Tab-separated table of C-alpha atoms and ligand atoms in Angstrom:
chain	number	residue	atom	x	y	z
A	1	UNK	CA	-9.721	18.816	2.233
A	2	UNK	CA	-6.980	20.490	-0.024
A	3	UNK	CA	-5.890	20.189	-3.443
A	4	UNK	CA	-2.400	19.514	-4.791
A	5	UNK	CA	-0.790	19.118	-7.973
A	6	UNK	CA	2.175	16.427	-9.137
A	7	UNK	CA	5.248	18.539	-10.401
A	8	UNK	CA	8.553	17.533	-11.245
A	9	UNK	CA	11.647	19.122	-12.943
A	10	UNK	CA	11.846	15.761	-14.826
A	11	UNK	CA	10.014	13.049	-15.484
A	12	UNK	CA	9.802	10.213	-17.924
A	13	UNK	CA	6.945	10.698	-20.565
A	14	UNK	CA	4.505	7.983	-19.265
A	15	UNK	CA	4.982	9.096	-15.808
A	16	UNK	CA	1.960	10.646	-13.945
A	17	UNK	CA	3.182	13.746	-13.567
A	18	UNK	CA	0.978	16.962	-14.607
A	19	UNK	CA	3.661	19.858	-14.756
A	20	UNK	CA	6.856	19.818	-15.622
A	21	UNK	CA	9.965	21.779	-15.529
A	22	UNK	CA	11.235	24.409	-13.037
A	23	UNK	CA	10.147	23.953	-9.498
A	24	UNK	CA	9.387	27.648	-8.801
A	25	UNK	CA	7.562	28.301	-12.297
A	26	UNK	CA	5.168	25.439	-11.757
A	27	UNK	CA	4.539	26.433	-8.183
A	28	UNK	CA	3.853	29.941	-9.605
A	29	UNK	CA	1.267	27.997	-12.050
A	30	UNK	CA	-0.266	25.608	-9.813
A	31	UNK	CA	-1.154	28.427	-7.771
A	32	UNK	CA	-2.709	30.800	-10.005
A	33	UNK	CA	-5.024	27.447	-11.597
A	34	UNK	CA	-6.299	27.564	-7.514
A	35	UNK	CA	-4.495	24.794	-6.026
A	36	UNK	CA	-3.340	24.752	-2.205
A	37	UNK	CA	-0.251	22.793	-2.721
A	38	UNK	CA	2.263	21.018	-5.163
A	39	UNK	CA	3.474	17.209	-4.667
A	40	UNK	CA	6.939	17.460	-5.582
A	41	UNK	CA	8.562	14.471	-7.179
A	42	UNK	CA	12.418	14.216	-7.073
A	43	UNK	CA	14.875	11.670	-7.189
A	44	UNK	CA	17.569	13.203	-5.401
A	45	UNK	CA	16.272	15.595	-2.583
A	46	UNK	CA	19.777	17.117	-2.251
A	47	UNK	CA	19.256	18.629	-5.344
A	48	UNK	CA	15.908	20.908	-4.319
A	49	UNK	CA	16.764	24.404	-3.864
A	50	UNK	CA	14.521	24.633	-0.536
A	51	UNK	CA	14.882	28.184	0.418
A	52	UNK	CA	13.741	28.951	-3.287
A	53	UNK	CA	10.758	26.785	-3.077
A	54	UNK	CA	9.695	28.246	0.543
A	55	UNK	CA	10.009	31.666	-0.698
A	56	UNK	CA	8.045	30.868	-3.700
A	57	UNK	CA	5.516	28.601	-2.112
A	58	UNK	CA	5.297	31.856	0.441
A	59	UNK	CA	4.796	34.400	-2.088
A	60	UNK	CA	2.073	32.699	-3.892
A	61	UNK	CA	-0.058	31.134	-0.706
A	62	UNK	CA	0.513	27.563	-1.386
A	63	UNK	CA	1.983	24.720	0.501
A	64	UNK	CA	4.296	21.648	-0.556
A	65	UNK	CA	1.864	18.724	0.765
A	66	UNK	CA	3.677	15.932	-0.059
A	67	UNK	CA	7.244	14.431	-1.624
A	68	UNK	CA	7.087	12.059	-3.988
A	69	UNK	CA	10.005	9.158	-3.905
A	70	UNK	CA	9.184	6.745	-6.516
A	71	UNK	CA	12.025	7.704	-8.881
A	72	UNK	CA	14.449	6.357	-6.322
A	73	UNK	CA	12.892	2.997	-7.679
A	74	UNK	CA	12.274	3.790	-10.993
A	75	UNK	CA	15.361	5.876	-11.904
A	76	UNK	CA	17.976	4.398	-8.876
A	77	UNK	CA	16.212	0.499	-9.039
A	78	UNK	CA	16.543	1.158	-4.957
A	79	UNK	CA	14.076	-0.679	-3.062
A	80	UNK	CA	13.280	-2.137	0.419
A	81	UNK	CA	12.708	-5.732	-0.889
A	82	UNK	CA	16.244	-5.741	-2.846
A	83	UNK	CA	17.821	-9.159	-2.395
A	84	UNK	CA	21.322	-7.114	-1.548
A	85	UNK	CA	21.387	-5.549	1.781
A	86	UNK	CA	23.513	-2.704	0.390
A	87	UNK	CA	20.951	-1.676	-1.723
A	88	UNK	CA	18.177	-1.814	0.600
A	89	UNK	CA	20.302	0.255	3.083
A	90	UNK	CA	20.749	3.036	0.588
A	91	UNK	CA	17.236	2.759	0.025
A	92	UNK	CA	16.559	3.892	3.934
A	93	UNK	CA	18.937	6.114	3.342
A	94	UNK	CA	17.453	7.918	0.579
A	95	UNK	CA	13.690	8.112	2.211
A	96	UNK	CA	15.778	9.334	5.510
A	97	UNK	CA	17.030	12.767	3.127
A	98	UNK	CA	13.760	13.237	1.775
A	99	UNK	CA	12.332	13.173	5.515
A	100	UNK	CA	15.203	15.649	5.997
A	101	UNK	CA	13.424	17.747	3.111
A	102	UNK	CA	9.969	17.076	4.054
A	103	UNK	CA	10.313	18.398	7.724
A	104	UNK	CA	11.965	21.785	6.105
A	105	UNK	CA	8.825	22.013	3.809
A	106	UNK	CA	6.282	20.700	6.379
A	107	UNK	CA	5.357	17.885	4.023
A	108	UNK	CA	4.682	14.251	3.994
A	109	UNK	CA	7.150	11.628	2.226
A	110	UNK	CA	5.350	9.221	0.071
A	111	UNK	CA	6.804	5.603	0.018
A	112	UNK	CA	5.130	4.065	-3.399
A	113	UNK	CA	7.167	1.828	-5.645
A	114	UNK	CA	10.140	2.176	-3.340
A	115	UNK	CA	8.653	-0.804	-1.124
A	116	UNK	CA	10.061	-2.624	-4.155
A	117	UNK	CA	8.161	-5.771	-5.075
A	118	UNK	CA	8.780	-9.681	-4.161
A	119	UNK	CA	10.555	-11.384	-6.736
A	120	UNK	CA	9.580	-14.438	-5.281
A	121	UNK	CA	6.455	-15.404	-3.602
A	122	UNK	CA	7.285	-18.565	-2.548
A	123	UNK	CA	9.705	-16.730	-0.293
A	124	UNK	CA	7.070	-13.840	0.739
A	125	UNK	CA	7.807	-13.555	4.066
A	126	UNK	CA	11.753	-13.203	3.536
A	127	UNK	CA	10.899	-10.304	1.383
A	128	UNK	CA	8.276	-8.762	3.822
A	129	UNK	CA	10.747	-8.964	6.802
A	130	UNK	CA	13.283	-6.963	4.176
A	131	UNK	CA	10.723	-4.748	3.830
A	132	UNK	CA	9.705	-4.170	7.315
A	133	UNK	CA	12.895	-3.657	8.863
A	134	UNK	CA	13.405	-1.060	6.401
A	135	UNK	CA	10.234	0.672	7.488
A	136	UNK	CA	10.863	0.252	11.136
A	137	UNK	CA	14.223	1.942	10.559
A	138	UNK	CA	12.490	4.616	8.414
A	139	UNK	CA	9.645	5.073	10.956
A	140	UNK	CA	12.210	5.654	13.784
A	141	UNK	CA	13.522	8.628	11.743
A	142	UNK	CA	10.601	9.908	10.617
A	143	UNK	CA	8.931	9.872	14.180
A	144	UNK	CA	12.572	11.543	15.320
A	145	UNK	CA	11.849	14.343	12.868
A	146	UNK	CA	7.989	14.603	13.420
A	147	UNK	CA	7.160	13.570	9.673
A	148	UNK	CA	4.349	11.463	8.305
A	149	UNK	CA	4.916	8.942	5.948
A	150	UNK	CA	2.160	7.342	3.645
A	151	UNK	CA	2.421	3.799	2.325
A	152	UNK	CA	0.678	3.673	-1.155
A	153	UNK	CA	-1.354	0.520	-2.527
A	154	UNK	CA	-0.135	-0.006	-6.184
A	155	UNK	CA	-1.832	-1.934	-8.555
A	156	UNK	CA	-0.417	-5.638	-9.593
A	157	UNK	CA	0.941	-4.672	-12.717
A	158	UNK	CA	3.886	-2.144	-11.082
A	159	UNK	CA	4.445	-4.494	-7.824
A	160	UNK	CA	3.458	-7.820	-6.626
A	161	UNK	CA	3.594	-6.199	-3.049
A	162	UNK	CA	0.770	-4.111	-1.359
A	163	UNK	CA	-1.942	-3.787	-3.658
A	164	UNK	CA	-4.797	-3.035	-2.087
A	165	UNK	CA	-6.525	-0.914	1.139
A	166	UNK	CA	-6.552	-4.125	3.434
A	167	UNK	CA	-2.828	-5.558	2.874
A	168	UNK	CA	-1.766	-1.723	3.163
A	169	UNK	CA	-3.724	-1.436	6.619
A	170	UNK	CA	-2.682	-5.297	7.589
A	171	UNK	CA	1.401	-4.120	6.321
A	172	UNK	CA	0.851	-0.935	8.430
A	173	UNK	CA	-0.368	-2.505	11.460
A	174	UNK	CA	2.833	-4.883	11.556
A	175	UNK	CA	5.391	-1.630	11.182
A	176	UNK	CA	3.231	0.040	14.352
A	177	UNK	CA	4.055	3.526	13.742
A	178	UNK	CA	1.526	6.448	14.193
A	179	UNK	CA	3.599	8.074	11.974
A	180	UNK	CA	2.690	5.885	8.783
A	181	UNK	CA	-0.235	6.113	6.961
A	182	UNK	CA	-2.250	4.646	4.202
A	183	UNK	CA	-1.561	6.250	0.979
A	184	UNK	CA	-4.746	5.414	-1.919
A	185	UNK	CA	-4.676	6.216	-5.534
A	186	UNK	CA	-7.866	6.259	-7.670
A	187	UNK	CA	-6.056	4.815	-10.522
A	188	UNK	CA	-4.685	1.746	-8.763
A	189	UNK	CA	-8.142	1.309	-6.830
A	190	UNK	CA	-9.679	0.981	-10.040
A	191	UNK	CA	-7.729	-1.977	-10.582
A	192	UNK	CA	-7.633	-3.877	-7.257
A	193	UNK	CA	-10.595	-2.753	-4.913
A	194	UNK	CA	-14.228	-4.131	-5.522
A	195	UNK	CA	-15.957	-1.095	-4.543
A	196	UNK	CA	-13.770	2.354	-4.138
A	197	UNK	CA	-16.103	3.460	-1.609
A	198	UNK	CA	-16.145	0.787	0.349
A	199	UNK	CA	-12.608	0.848	0.436
A	200	UNK	CA	-12.281	4.224	1.530
A	201	UNK	CA	-14.844	3.325	4.660
A	202	UNK	CA	-12.208	0.928	5.478
A	203	UNK	CA	-9.296	2.740	4.852
A	204	UNK	CA	-10.713	5.660	7.509
A	205	UNK	CA	-8.577	6.117	10.379
A	206	UNK	CA	-5.348	4.933	8.619
A	207	UNK	CA	-5.937	7.522	5.633
A	208	UNK	CA	-2.834	9.384	5.194
A	209	UNK	CA	-2.748	10.623	1.432
A	210	UNK	CA	-4.784	10.470	-1.616
A	211	UNK	CA	-4.138	10.449	-4.955
A	212	UNK	CA	-6.492	11.164	-7.755
A	213	UNK	CA	-6.230	10.173	-11.397
A	214	UNK	CA	-9.228	8.557	-13.772
A	215	UNK	CA	-9.365	5.463	-15.168
A	216	UNK	CA	-6.960	6.134	-17.635
A	217	UNK	CA	-4.608	7.818	-15.530
A	218	UNK	CA	-5.825	10.984	-16.953
A	219	UNK	CA	-7.106	14.029	-15.194
A	220	UNK	CA	-10.257	13.361	-13.184
A	221	UNK	CA	-12.861	13.635	-15.575
A	222	UNK	CA	-11.481	12.296	-18.463
A	223	UNK	CA	-12.141	8.613	-17.793
A	224	UNK	CA	-14.874	6.777	-16.335
A	225	UNK	CA	-14.497	6.830	-12.218
A	226	UNK	CA	-17.157	8.765	-9.972
A	227	UNK	CA	-15.394	11.589	-8.590
A	228	UNK	CA	-18.649	12.927	-7.079
A	229	UNK	CA	-19.088	9.669	-5.081
A	230	UNK	CA	-15.367	9.400	-4.021
A	231	UNK	CA	-15.304	12.361	-2.964
A	232	UNK	CA	-18.853	12.408	-1.019
A	233	UNK	CA	-17.067	9.167	0.517
A	234	UNK	CA	-13.735	10.974	1.450
A	235	UNK	CA	-16.322	13.532	3.078
A	236	UNK	CA	-18.599	10.770	5.103
A	237	UNK	CA	-15.019	9.085	6.707
A	238	UNK	CA	-13.813	12.741	7.575
A	239	UNK	CA	-11.035	12.928	5.448
A	240	UNK	CA	-9.083	16.219	6.033
A	241	UNK	CA	-6.163	15.664	4.420
A	242	UNK	CA	-4.636	16.611	0.836
A	243	UNK	CA	-6.031	15.303	-2.649
A	244	UNK	CA	-3.084	15.152	-4.660
A	245	UNK	CA	-3.568	15.010	-8.921
A	246	UNK	CA	-1.060	12.337	-10.022
A	247	UNK	CA	-2.063	12.066	-13.636
A	248	UNK	CA	-0.250	12.055	-17.626
A	249	UNK	CA	0.161	15.398	-18.445
A	250	UNK	CA	-2.498	14.791	-21.425
A	251	UNK	CA	-4.057	16.435	-23.890
A	252	UNK	CA	-1.256	19.303	-22.222
A	253	UNK	CA	0.323	19.544	-19.065
A	254	UNK	CA	-1.807	22.912	-18.662
A	255	UNK	CA	-4.907	21.313	-19.920
A	256	UNK	CA	-4.757	18.146	-17.524
A	257	UNK	CA	-4.305	20.518	-14.513
A	258	UNK	CA	-7.310	22.786	-15.418
A	259	UNK	CA	-9.842	20.504	-16.232
A	260	UNK	CA	-9.191	17.990	-13.346
A	261	UNK	CA	-9.158	21.123	-11.237
A	262	UNK	CA	-12.804	22.033	-12.425
A	263	UNK	CA	-14.058	18.753	-12.463
A	264	UNK	CA	-12.858	17.573	-8.493
A	265	UNK	CA	-13.861	21.443	-7.413
A	266	UNK	CA	-17.476	20.875	-8.342
A	267	UNK	CA	-17.801	18.020	-5.869
A	268	UNK	CA	-15.851	20.058	-3.125
B	301	LER	C1	2.789	6.813	-7.482
B	301	LER	O1	2.206	7.425	-6.490
B	301	LER	C2	2.514	5.953	-8.042
B	301	LER	O2	0.923	6.099	-8.291
B	301	LER	C3	3.069	5.100	-9.199
B	301	LER	O3	2.090	4.189	-10.168
B	301	LER	C4	3.967	5.614	-10.201
B	301	LER	O4	4.092	4.645	-11.444
B	302	MN	MN1	0.197	7.186	-6.825
């Protein structure tokens, strides 16, 4: 398993992004702290200087694991369940752009907040149908480009659409693409899952990406989650992918990155 750190040029005060500011500076910082990879969160992927990022990664022996796309929803309001087909189309096109960048960086693309919400649960099937159509278009593109997409289960206070591992697996089965994987996040799991280790077992073959944050969304070790048990279960299912720290930059960005790393490393 590799450890990655969420970085972004700009992020809201309450966004769970650890290092904020220059991508190149933060890639260097993460590498120096011992991270294997960074997870780049970006709204418009066209703004990224891919060659600069690739060069910095090569020089510092670090990789880009994943592209976080949630700002497409939180900043630009794009989602796969929007009532307006024009907005859904824009959301799909935004993910196409992320896929292009991810291909160049040999990274995966996360679809978390951009799957959207179901505004009216009595019409659940209609909105799920919108999301399925969007995912089918996204997966056709992702398969052509050879890029893995990860669908994140997100807690009920942020969305009412795909909150847990069971729902994530069911939806992935409906999409039916080998390139679509499940993405779990320990912060969301602590709210939604009955038993975190049982849910990791259930995710098993479908699992494509993992976010670590503690129960309070601080760095691992700052709350009450049992990361020893979580890591042990990830080993048990032979998960060989990436664990990205997606936590609040508290008490400071550097302390969150360093202390989380230290806490998790002891169980790896
Ligand atoms: C995105 O990875 C996530 O976990 C969301 O909760 C971000 O707000
Ligand atoms: Mn997450």
